[in-house]
Tab-separated table of C-alpha atoms and ligand atoms in Angstrom:
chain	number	residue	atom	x	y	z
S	1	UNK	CA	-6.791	-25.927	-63.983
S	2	UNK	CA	-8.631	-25.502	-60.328
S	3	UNK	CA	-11.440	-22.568	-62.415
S	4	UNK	CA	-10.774	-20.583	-64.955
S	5	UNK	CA	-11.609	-16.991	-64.416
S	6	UNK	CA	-15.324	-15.493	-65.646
S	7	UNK	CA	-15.018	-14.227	-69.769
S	8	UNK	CA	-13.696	-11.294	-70.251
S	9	UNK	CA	-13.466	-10.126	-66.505
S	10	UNK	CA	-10.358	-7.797	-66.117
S	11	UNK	CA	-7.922	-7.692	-63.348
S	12	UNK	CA	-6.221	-5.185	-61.283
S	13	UNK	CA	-5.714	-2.582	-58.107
S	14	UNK	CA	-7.124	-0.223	-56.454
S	15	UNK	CA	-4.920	3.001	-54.083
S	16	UNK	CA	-5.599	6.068	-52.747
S	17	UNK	CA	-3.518	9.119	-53.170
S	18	UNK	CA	-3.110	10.241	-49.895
S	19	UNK	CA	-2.558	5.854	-48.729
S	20	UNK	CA	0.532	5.838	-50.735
S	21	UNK	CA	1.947	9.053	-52.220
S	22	UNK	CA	3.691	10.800	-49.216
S	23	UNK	CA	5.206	14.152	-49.246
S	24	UNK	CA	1.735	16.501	-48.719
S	25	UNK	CA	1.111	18.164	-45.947
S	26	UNK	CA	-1.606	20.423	-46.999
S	27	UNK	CA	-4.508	17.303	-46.425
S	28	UNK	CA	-6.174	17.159	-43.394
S	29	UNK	CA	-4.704	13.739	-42.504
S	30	UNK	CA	-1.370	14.917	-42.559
S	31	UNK	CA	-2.280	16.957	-39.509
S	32	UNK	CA	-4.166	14.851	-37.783
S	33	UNK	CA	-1.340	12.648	-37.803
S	34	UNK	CA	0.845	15.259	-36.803
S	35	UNK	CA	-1.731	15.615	-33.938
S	36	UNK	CA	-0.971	12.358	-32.560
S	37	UNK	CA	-4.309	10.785	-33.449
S	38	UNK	CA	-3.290	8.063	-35.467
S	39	UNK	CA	-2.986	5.183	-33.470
S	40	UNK	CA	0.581	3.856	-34.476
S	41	UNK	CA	1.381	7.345	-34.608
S	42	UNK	CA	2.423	7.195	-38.345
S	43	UNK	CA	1.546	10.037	-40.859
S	44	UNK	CA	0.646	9.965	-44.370
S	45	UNK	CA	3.565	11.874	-45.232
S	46	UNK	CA	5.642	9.062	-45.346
S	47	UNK	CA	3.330	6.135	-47.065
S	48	UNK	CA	5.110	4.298	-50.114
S	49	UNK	CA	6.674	7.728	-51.657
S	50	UNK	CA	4.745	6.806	-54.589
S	51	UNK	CA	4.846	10.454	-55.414
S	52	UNK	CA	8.208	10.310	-56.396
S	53	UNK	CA	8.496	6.089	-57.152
S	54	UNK	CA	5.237	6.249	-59.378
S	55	UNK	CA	7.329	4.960	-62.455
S	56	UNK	CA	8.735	2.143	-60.648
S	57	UNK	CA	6.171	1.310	-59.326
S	58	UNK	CA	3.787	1.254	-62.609
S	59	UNK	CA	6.293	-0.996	-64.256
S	60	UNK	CA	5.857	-3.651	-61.539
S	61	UNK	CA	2.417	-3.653	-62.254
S	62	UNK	CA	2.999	-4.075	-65.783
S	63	UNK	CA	5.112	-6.734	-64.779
S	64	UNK	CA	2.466	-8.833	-62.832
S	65	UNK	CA	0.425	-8.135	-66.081
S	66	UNK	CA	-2.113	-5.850	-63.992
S	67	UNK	CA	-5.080	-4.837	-66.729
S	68	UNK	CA	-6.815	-1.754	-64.674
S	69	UNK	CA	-5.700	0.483	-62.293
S	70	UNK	CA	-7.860	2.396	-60.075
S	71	UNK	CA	-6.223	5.204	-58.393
S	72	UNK	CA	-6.546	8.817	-56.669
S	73	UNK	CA	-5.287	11.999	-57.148
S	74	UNK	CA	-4.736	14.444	-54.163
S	75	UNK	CA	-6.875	17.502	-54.435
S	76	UNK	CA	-5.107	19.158	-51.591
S	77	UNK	CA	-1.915	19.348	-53.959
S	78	UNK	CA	-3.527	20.766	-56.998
S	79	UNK	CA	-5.497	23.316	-55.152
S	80	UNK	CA	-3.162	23.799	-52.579
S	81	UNK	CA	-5.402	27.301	-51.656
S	82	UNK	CA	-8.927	28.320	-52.815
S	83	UNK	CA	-9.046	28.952	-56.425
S	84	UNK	CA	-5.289	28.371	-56.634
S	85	UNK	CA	-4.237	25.763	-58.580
S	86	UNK	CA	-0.742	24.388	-59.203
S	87	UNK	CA	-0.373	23.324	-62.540
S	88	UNK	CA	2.577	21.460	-61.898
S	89	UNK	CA	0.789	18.502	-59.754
S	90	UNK	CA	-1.628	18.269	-62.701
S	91	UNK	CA	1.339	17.921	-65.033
S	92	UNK	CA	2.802	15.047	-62.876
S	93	UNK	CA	-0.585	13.160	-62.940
S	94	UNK	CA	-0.755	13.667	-66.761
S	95	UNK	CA	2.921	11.963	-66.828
S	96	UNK	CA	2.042	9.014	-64.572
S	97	UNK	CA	-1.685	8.448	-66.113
S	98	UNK	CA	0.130	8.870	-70.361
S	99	UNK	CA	3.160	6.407	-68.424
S	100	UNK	CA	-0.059	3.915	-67.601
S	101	UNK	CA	-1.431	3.756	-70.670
S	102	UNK	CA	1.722	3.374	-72.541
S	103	UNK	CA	2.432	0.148	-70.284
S	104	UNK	CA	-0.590	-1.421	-71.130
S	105	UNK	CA	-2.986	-0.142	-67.766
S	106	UNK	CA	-6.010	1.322	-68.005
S	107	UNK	CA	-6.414	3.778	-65.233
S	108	UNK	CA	-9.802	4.782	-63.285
S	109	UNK	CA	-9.295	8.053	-61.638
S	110	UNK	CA	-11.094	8.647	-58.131
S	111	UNK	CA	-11.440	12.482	-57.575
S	112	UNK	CA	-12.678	12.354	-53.639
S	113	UNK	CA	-10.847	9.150	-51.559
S	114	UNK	CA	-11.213	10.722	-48.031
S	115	UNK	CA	-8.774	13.563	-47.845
S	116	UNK	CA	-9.580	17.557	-48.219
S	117	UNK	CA	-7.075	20.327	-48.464
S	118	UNK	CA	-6.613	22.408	-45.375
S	119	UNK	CA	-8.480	25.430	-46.594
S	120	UNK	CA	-11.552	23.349	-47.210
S	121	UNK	CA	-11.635	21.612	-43.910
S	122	UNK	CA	-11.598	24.240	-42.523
S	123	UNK	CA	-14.147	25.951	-43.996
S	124	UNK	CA	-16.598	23.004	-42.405
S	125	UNK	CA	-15.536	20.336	-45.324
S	126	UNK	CA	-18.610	18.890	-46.765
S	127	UNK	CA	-20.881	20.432	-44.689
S	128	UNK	CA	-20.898	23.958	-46.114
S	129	UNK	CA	-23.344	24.995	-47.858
S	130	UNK	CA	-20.824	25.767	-50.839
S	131	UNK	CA	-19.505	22.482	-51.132
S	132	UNK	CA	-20.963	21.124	-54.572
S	133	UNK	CA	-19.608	24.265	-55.597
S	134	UNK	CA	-16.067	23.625	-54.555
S	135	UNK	CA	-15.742	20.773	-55.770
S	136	UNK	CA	-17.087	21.078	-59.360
S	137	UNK	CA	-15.001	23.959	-59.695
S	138	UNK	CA	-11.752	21.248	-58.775
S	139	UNK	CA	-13.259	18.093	-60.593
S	140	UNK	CA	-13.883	20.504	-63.677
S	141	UNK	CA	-10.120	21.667	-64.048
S	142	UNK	CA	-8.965	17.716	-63.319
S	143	UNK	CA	-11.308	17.034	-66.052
S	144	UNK	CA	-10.157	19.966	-68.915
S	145	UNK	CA	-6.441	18.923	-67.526
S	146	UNK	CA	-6.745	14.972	-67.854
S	147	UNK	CA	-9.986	13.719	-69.351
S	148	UNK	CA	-8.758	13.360	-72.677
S	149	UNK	CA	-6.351	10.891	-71.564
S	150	UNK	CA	-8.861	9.366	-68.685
S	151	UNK	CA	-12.070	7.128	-69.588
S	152	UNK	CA	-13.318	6.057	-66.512
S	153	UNK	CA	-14.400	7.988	-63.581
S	154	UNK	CA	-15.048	7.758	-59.476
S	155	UNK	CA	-16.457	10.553	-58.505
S	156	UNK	CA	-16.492	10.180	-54.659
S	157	UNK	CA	-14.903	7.195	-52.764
S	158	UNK	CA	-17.170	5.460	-49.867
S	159	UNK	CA	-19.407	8.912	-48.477
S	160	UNK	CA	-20.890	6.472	-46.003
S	161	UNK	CA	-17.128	5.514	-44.432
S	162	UNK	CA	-16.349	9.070	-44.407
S	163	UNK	CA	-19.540	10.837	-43.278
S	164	UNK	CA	-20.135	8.165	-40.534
S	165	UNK	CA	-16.603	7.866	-39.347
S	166	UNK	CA	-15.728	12.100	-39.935
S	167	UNK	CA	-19.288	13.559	-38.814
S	168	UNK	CA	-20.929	10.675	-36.916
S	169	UNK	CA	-18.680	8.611	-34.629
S	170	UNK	CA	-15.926	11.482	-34.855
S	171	UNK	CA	-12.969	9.416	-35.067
S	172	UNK	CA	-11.740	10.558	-38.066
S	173	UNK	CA	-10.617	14.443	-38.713
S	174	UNK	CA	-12.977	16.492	-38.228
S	175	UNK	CA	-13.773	14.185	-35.051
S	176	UNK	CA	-17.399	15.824	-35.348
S	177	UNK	CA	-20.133	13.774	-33.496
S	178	UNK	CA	-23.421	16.073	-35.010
S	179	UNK	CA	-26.678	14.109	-37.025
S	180	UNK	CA	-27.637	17.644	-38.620
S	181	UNK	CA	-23.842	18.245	-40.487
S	182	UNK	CA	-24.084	14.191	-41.028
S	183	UNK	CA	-27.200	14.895	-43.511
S	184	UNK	CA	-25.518	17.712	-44.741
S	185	UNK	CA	-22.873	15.448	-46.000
S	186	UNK	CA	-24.673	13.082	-47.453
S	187	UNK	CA	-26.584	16.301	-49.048
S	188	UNK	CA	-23.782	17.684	-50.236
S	189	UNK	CA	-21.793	14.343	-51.428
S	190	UNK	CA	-25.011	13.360	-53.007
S	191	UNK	CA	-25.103	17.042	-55.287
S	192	UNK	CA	-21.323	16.976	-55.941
S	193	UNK	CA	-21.797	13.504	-57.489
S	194	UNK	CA	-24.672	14.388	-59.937
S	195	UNK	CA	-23.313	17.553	-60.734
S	196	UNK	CA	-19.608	15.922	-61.575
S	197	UNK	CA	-21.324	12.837	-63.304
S	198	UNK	CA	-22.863	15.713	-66.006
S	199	UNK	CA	-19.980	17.802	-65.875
S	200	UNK	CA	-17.639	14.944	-67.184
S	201	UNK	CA	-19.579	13.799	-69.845
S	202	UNK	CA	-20.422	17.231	-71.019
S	203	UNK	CA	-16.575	18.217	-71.225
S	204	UNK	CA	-15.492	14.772	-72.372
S	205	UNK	CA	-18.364	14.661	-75.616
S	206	UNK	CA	-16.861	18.212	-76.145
S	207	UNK	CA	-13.451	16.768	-76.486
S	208	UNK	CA	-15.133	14.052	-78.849
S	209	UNK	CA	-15.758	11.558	-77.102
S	210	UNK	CA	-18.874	9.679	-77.466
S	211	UNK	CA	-21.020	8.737	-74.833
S	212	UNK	CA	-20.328	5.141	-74.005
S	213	UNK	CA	-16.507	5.974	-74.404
S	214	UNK	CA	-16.974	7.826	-70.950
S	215	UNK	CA	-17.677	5.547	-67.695
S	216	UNK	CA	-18.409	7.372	-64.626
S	217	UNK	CA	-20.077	6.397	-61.188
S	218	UNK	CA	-19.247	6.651	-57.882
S	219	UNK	CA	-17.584	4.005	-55.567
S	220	UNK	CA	-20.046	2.605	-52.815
S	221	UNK	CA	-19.002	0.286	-49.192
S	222	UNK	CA	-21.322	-2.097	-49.156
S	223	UNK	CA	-21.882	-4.462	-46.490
S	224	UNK	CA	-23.988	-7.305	-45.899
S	225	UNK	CA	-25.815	-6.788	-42.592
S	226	UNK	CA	-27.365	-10.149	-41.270
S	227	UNK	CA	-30.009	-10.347	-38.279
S	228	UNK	CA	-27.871	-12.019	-35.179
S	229	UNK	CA	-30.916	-14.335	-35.058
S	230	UNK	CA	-32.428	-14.975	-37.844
S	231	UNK	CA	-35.828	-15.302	-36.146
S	232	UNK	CA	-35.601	-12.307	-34.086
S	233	UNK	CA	-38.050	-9.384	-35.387
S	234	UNK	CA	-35.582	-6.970	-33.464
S	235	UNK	CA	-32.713	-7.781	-34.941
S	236	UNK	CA	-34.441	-7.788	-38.183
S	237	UNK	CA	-35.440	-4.227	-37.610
S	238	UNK	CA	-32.455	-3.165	-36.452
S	239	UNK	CA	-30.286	-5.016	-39.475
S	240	UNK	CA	-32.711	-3.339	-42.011
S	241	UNK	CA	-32.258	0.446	-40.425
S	242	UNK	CA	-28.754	-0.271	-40.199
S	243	UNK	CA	-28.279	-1.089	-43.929
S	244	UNK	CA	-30.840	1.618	-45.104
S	245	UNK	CA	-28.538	4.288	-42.822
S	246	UNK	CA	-25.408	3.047	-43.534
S	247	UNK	CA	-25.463	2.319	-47.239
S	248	UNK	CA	-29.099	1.818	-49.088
S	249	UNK	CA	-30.228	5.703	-49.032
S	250	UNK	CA	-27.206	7.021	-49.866
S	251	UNK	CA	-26.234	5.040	-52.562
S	252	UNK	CA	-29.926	5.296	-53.990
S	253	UNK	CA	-29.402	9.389	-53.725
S	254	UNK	CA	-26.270	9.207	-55.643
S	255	UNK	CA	-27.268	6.991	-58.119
S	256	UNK	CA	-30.817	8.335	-58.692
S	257	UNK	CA	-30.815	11.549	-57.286
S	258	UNK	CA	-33.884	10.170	-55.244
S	259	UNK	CA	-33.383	12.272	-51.950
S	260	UNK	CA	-34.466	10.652	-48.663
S	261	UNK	CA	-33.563	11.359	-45.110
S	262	UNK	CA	-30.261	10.949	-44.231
S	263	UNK	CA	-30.054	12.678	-47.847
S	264	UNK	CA	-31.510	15.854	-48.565
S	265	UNK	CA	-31.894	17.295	-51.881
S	266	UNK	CA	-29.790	20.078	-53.186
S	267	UNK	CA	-29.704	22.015	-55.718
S	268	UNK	CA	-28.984	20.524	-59.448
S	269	UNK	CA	-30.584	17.254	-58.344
S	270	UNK	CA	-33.368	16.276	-60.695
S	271	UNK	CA	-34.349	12.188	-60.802
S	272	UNK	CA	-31.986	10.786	-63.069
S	273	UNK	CA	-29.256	7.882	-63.976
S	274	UNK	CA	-26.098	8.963	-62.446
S	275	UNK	CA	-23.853	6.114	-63.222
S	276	UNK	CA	-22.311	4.025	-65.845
S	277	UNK	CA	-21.825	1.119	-64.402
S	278	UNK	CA	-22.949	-0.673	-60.679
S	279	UNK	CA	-19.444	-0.040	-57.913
S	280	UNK	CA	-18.843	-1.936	-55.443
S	281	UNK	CA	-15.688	-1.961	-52.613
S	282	UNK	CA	-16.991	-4.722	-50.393
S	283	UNK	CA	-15.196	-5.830	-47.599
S	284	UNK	CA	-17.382	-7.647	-45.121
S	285	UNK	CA	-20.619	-8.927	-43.536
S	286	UNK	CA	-21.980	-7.707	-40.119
S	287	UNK	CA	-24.076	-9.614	-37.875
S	288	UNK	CA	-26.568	-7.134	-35.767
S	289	UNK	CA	-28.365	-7.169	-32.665
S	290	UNK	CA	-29.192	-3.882	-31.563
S	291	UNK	CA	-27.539	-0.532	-32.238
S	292	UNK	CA	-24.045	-1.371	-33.079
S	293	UNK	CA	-22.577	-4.457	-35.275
S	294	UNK	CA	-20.651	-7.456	-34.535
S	295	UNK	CA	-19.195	-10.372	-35.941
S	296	UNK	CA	-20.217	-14.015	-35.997
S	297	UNK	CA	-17.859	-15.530	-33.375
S	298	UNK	CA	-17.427	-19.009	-35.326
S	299	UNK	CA	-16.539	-17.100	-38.594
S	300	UNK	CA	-12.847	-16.666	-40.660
S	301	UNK	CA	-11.768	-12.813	-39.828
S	302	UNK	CA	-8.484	-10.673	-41.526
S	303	UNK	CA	-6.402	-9.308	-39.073
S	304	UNK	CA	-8.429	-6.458	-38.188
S	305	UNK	CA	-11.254	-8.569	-37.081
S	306	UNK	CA	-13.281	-8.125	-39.882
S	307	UNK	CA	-15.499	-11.349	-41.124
S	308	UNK	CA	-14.030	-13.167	-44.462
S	309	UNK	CA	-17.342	-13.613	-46.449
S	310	UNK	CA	-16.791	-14.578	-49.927
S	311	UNK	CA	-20.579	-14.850	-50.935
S	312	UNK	CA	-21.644	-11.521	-49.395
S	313	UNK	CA	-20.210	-9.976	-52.793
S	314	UNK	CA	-22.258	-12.108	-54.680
S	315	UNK	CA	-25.492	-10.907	-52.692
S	316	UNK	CA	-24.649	-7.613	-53.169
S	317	UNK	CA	-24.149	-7.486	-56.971
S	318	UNK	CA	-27.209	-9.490	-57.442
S	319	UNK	CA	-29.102	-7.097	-54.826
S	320	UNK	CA	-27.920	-3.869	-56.957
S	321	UNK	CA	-28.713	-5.225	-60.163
S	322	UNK	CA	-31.736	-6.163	-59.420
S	323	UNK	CA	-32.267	-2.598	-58.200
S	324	UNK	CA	-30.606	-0.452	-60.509
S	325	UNK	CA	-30.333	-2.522	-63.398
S	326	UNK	CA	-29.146	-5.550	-65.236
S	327	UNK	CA	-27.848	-3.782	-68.681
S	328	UNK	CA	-25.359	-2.278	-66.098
S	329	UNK	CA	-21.676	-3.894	-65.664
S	330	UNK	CA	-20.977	-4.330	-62.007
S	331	UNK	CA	-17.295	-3.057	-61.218
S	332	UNK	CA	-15.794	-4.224	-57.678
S	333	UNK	CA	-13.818	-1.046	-57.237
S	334	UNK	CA	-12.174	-2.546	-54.360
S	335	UNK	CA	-11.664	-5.486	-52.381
S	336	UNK	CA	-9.234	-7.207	-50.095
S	337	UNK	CA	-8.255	-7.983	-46.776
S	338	UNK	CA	-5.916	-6.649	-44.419
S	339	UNK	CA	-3.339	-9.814	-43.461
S	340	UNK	CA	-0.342	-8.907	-42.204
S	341	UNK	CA	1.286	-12.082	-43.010
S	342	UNK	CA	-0.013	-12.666	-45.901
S	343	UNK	CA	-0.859	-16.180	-44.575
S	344	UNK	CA	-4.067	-15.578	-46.206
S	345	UNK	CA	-4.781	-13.683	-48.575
S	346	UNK	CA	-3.845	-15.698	-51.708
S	347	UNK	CA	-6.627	-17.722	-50.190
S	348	UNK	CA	-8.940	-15.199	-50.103
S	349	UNK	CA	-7.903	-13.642	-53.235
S	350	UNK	CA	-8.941	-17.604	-54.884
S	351	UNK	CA	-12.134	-17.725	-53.044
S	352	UNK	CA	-13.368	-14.562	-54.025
S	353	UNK	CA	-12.365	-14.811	-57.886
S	354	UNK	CA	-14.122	-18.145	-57.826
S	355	UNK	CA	-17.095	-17.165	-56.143
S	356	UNK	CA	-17.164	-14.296	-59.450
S	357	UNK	CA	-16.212	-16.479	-61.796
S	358	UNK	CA	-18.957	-19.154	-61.036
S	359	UNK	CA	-21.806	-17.538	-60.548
S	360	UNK	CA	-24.142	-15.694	-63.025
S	361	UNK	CA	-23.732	-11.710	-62.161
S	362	UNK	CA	-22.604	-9.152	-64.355
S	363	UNK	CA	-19.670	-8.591	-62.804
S	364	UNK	CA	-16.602	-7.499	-65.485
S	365	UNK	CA	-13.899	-6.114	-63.176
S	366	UNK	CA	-11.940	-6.763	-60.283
S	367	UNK	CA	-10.118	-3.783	-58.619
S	368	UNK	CA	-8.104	-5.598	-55.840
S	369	UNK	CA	-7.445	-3.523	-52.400
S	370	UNK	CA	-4.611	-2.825	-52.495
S	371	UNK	CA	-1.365	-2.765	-54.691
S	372	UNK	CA	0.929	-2.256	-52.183
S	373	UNK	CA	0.618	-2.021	-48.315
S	374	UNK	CA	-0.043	1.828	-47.349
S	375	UNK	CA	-1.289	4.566	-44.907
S	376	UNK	CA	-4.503	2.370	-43.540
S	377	UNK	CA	-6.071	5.718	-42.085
S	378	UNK	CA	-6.639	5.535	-38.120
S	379	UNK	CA	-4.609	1.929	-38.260
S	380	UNK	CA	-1.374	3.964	-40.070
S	381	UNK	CA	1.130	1.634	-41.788
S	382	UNK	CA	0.478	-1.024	-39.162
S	383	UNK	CA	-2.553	-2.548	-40.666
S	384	UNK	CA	-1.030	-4.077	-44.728
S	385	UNK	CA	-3.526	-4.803	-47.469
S	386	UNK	CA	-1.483	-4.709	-50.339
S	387	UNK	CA	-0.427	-7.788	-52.556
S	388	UNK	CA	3.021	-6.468	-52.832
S	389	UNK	CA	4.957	-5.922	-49.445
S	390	UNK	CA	6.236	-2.339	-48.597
S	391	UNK	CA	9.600	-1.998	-46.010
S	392	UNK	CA	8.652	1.543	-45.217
S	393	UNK	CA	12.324	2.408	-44.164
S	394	UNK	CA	13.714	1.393	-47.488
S	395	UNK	CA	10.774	1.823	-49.719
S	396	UNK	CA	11.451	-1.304	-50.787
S	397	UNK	CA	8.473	-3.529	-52.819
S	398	UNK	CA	8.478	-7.450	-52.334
S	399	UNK	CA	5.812	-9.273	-54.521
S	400	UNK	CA	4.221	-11.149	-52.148
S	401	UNK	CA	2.295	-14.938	-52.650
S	402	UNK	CA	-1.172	-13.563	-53.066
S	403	UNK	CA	0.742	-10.935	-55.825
S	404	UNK	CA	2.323	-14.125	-57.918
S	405	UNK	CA	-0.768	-16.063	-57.570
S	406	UNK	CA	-2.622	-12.923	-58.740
S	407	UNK	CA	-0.559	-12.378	-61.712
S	408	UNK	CA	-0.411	-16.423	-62.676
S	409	UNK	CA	-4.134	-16.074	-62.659
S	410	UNK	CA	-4.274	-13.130	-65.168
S	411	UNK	CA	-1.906	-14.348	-67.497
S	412	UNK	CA	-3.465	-17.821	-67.623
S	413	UNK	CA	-7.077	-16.728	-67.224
S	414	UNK	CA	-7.705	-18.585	-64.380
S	415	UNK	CA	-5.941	-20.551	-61.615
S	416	UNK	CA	-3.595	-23.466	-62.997
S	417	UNK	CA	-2.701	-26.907	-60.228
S	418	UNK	CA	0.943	-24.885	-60.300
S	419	UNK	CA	-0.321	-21.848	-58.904
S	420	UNK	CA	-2.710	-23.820	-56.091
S	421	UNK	CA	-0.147	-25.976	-54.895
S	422	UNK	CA	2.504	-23.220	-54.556
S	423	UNK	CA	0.445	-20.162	-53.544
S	424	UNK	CA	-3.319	-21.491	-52.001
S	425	UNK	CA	-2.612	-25.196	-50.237
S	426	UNK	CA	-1.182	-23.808	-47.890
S	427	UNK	CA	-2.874	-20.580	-47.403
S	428	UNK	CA	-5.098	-20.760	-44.659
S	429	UNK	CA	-7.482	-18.661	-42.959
S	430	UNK	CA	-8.003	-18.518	-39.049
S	431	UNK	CA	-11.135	-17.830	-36.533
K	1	BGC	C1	-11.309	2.479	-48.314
K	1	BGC	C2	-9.803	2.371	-48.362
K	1	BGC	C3	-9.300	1.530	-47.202
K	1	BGC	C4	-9.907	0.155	-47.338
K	1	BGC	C5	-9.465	-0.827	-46.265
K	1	BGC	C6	-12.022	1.205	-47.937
K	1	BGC	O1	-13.062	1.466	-47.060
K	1	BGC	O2	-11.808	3.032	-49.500
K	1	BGC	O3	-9.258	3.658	-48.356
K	1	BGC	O4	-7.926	1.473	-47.131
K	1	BGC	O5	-11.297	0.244	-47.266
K	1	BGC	O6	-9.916	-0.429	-45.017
């Protein structure tokens, strides 16, 4: 055995509806695509037809012996217009979630990954004032439709990736470039969360549940940001605003409901506890200099250029519980790497389970980014993180290396000579 995995730490994937279901086009990605604007010029109406291969596509993972599966549900389908709601795209999430748990998968439902219906983007999206209110009033009828059948709970996916790419760089729909509706998202996000984090537990305890049967929190992108030089004050200053814009107020807001600028406080958010466990999608560490971030130019990087930095995971979970708590489990709700080869990624995949499994941090699951390949936002199909292989013309799924090494490691708790000398040896990364 090369290192057996940590105790008890379960194993699995992480989608997004919109990434992999095809066949909406009531989402405001589906038009920008149909705008042109993504930059392969593929649309998220084609993805992996999950919508209609969900079954298939569960029993693969049951194959691989997959233990958790964190996915999304698109609200833009079961509120296709204000206050309208189709009861038939609940019904087909209630088939595919009772399908999951009958094969042995424990799903995590994300309510927010990214996407809004058309009506609500174009209302101003999460910077109307009404917001929280929308929301709730969508996350309350998932909940009365699904939560007897659902334990654990994302509220919102990444606000930081959305706000900053949506409201502050404007290169995602709405391509807004404005500071003010920037703070209004992070207002509103921060609200919706607290609200939904009551609302859940309040409607689950009424459906019996007790209290610890119900997990909910919300699913931050963290990033390690590292001074270029180590010994320069200025890139120490501008390293520690970066983080504290980027990721450390926001994800204190939402877990607290401790309101500082970018985040201001809205109504029905009193100091609290507003999660059930610590969640983490890390990708990545950024070197910075000045205003915008870089990369170290000696270091591994995936095929989008991003830096390959195992430990930075390990920072982070230490950093949080530190913060918000050691009684808290840390959950990595996602992370992966985008390889297009997967030349690799089983590497990566070993690296970063031995880096959990060998150090002391509370983390107890591993939601791997992503099952299949699918709709990588502004990259389109042409940018593949999953660990099985998608031909988007035939819908057809090929387990790919890092997918067999990842199911040898579950079902032997840890990673066996066989599995290194088929899958890792020769898996190597490049600068
Ligand atoms: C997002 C995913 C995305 C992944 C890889 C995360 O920021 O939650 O939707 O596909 O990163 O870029």
């Amino acid at each position: 055995m090369k290192f057996k995995l940590k105790e008890g730490l379960l194993l699995g994937t992480a989608t997004a509806a919109t990434q992999i279901e095809g066949g909406d086009k009531n989402n405001n990605w589906y038009r920008f695509a149909e705008e042109g604007k993504v930059d392969d010029q593929t649309s998220p109406y084609r993805a992996d037809d999950h919508y209609n291969l969900w079954r298939e596509d569960i029993d693969l993972m049951a194959e691989m012996g997959l233990e958790i599966y964190r996915f999304g549900i698109e609200w833009s389908r079961i509120e296709p217009e204000r206050d309208v709601f189709d009861e038939s795209a609940l019904a087909h999430y209630r088939e595919e979630i009772e399908y999951m748990r009958s094969k042995g998968v424990r799903p995590m439902l994300t309510l927010h990954h990214f996407t809004n219906p058309l009506w609500f983007e174009d209302m101003g999206a999460w910077t109307h004032k009404d917001a929280p209110d929308i929301f709730l009033n969508f996350a309350e009828r998932v909940v009365d439709y699904l939560g007897d059948i659902v334990d654990d709970y994302i509220t919102i996916n990444e606000p930081n990736v959305y706000n900053l790419n949506s409201f502050f760089y404007g290169t995602w729909p709405p391509e807004h470039k404005s500071l003010s509706e920037f703070v209004k998202v992070f207002s509103n996000m921060t609200a919706s969360h607290v609200r939904a984090y009551n609302m859940i537990h309040q409607k689950r305890e009424r459906m019996g549940k007790s209290r610890e049967q119900t997990l909910v929190s919300f699913a931050n992108h963290l990033r390690v940001f590292e001074p270029e030089n180590k010994k320069s004050l200025w890139h120490k200053i501008c390293a520690g605003f970066t983080s504290y814009m980027f990721q450390d107020a926001i994800t204190e807001a939402m877990m607290t409901g401790k309101c500082r600028f970018p985040v201001m406080k809205r109504k029905g958010v009193k100091s609290g506890k507003y999660y059930d466990f610590i969640g983490i999608n890390y990708y990545s560490r950024s070197t910075v200099s000045g205003i915008a971030d870089g990369i170290r130019e000696d270091a591994y990087h995936n095929d989008l250029g991003w830096e390959i930095y195992h430990d930075g995971l390990i920072e982070l979970s230490n950093k949080l519980s530190e913060k918000y708590g050691r009684e808290y489990p840390i959950f990595v709700t996602e992370n992966g790497t985008c390889d297009n080869t997967d030349s690799f990624r089983p590497r990566f995949i070993y690296d970063q389970l031995k880096a959990i499994s060998e150090t002391d941090n509370r983390i107890e699951r591993y939601y791997h980014w992503s099952f299949t390949d699918n709709f990588e936002w502004r990259e389109g199909e042409a940018a593949r993180f999953g660990i099985v292989h998608v031909n988007y013309e035939t819908q057809e799924r090929t387990v790919k290396n890092s997918g067999k090494l990842y199911s040898s490691v579950i079902k032997n708790k840890g990673v066996t000579d066989e599995a290194y000398s088929s899958f890792v040896e020769n898996s190597n990364y490049r600068k």
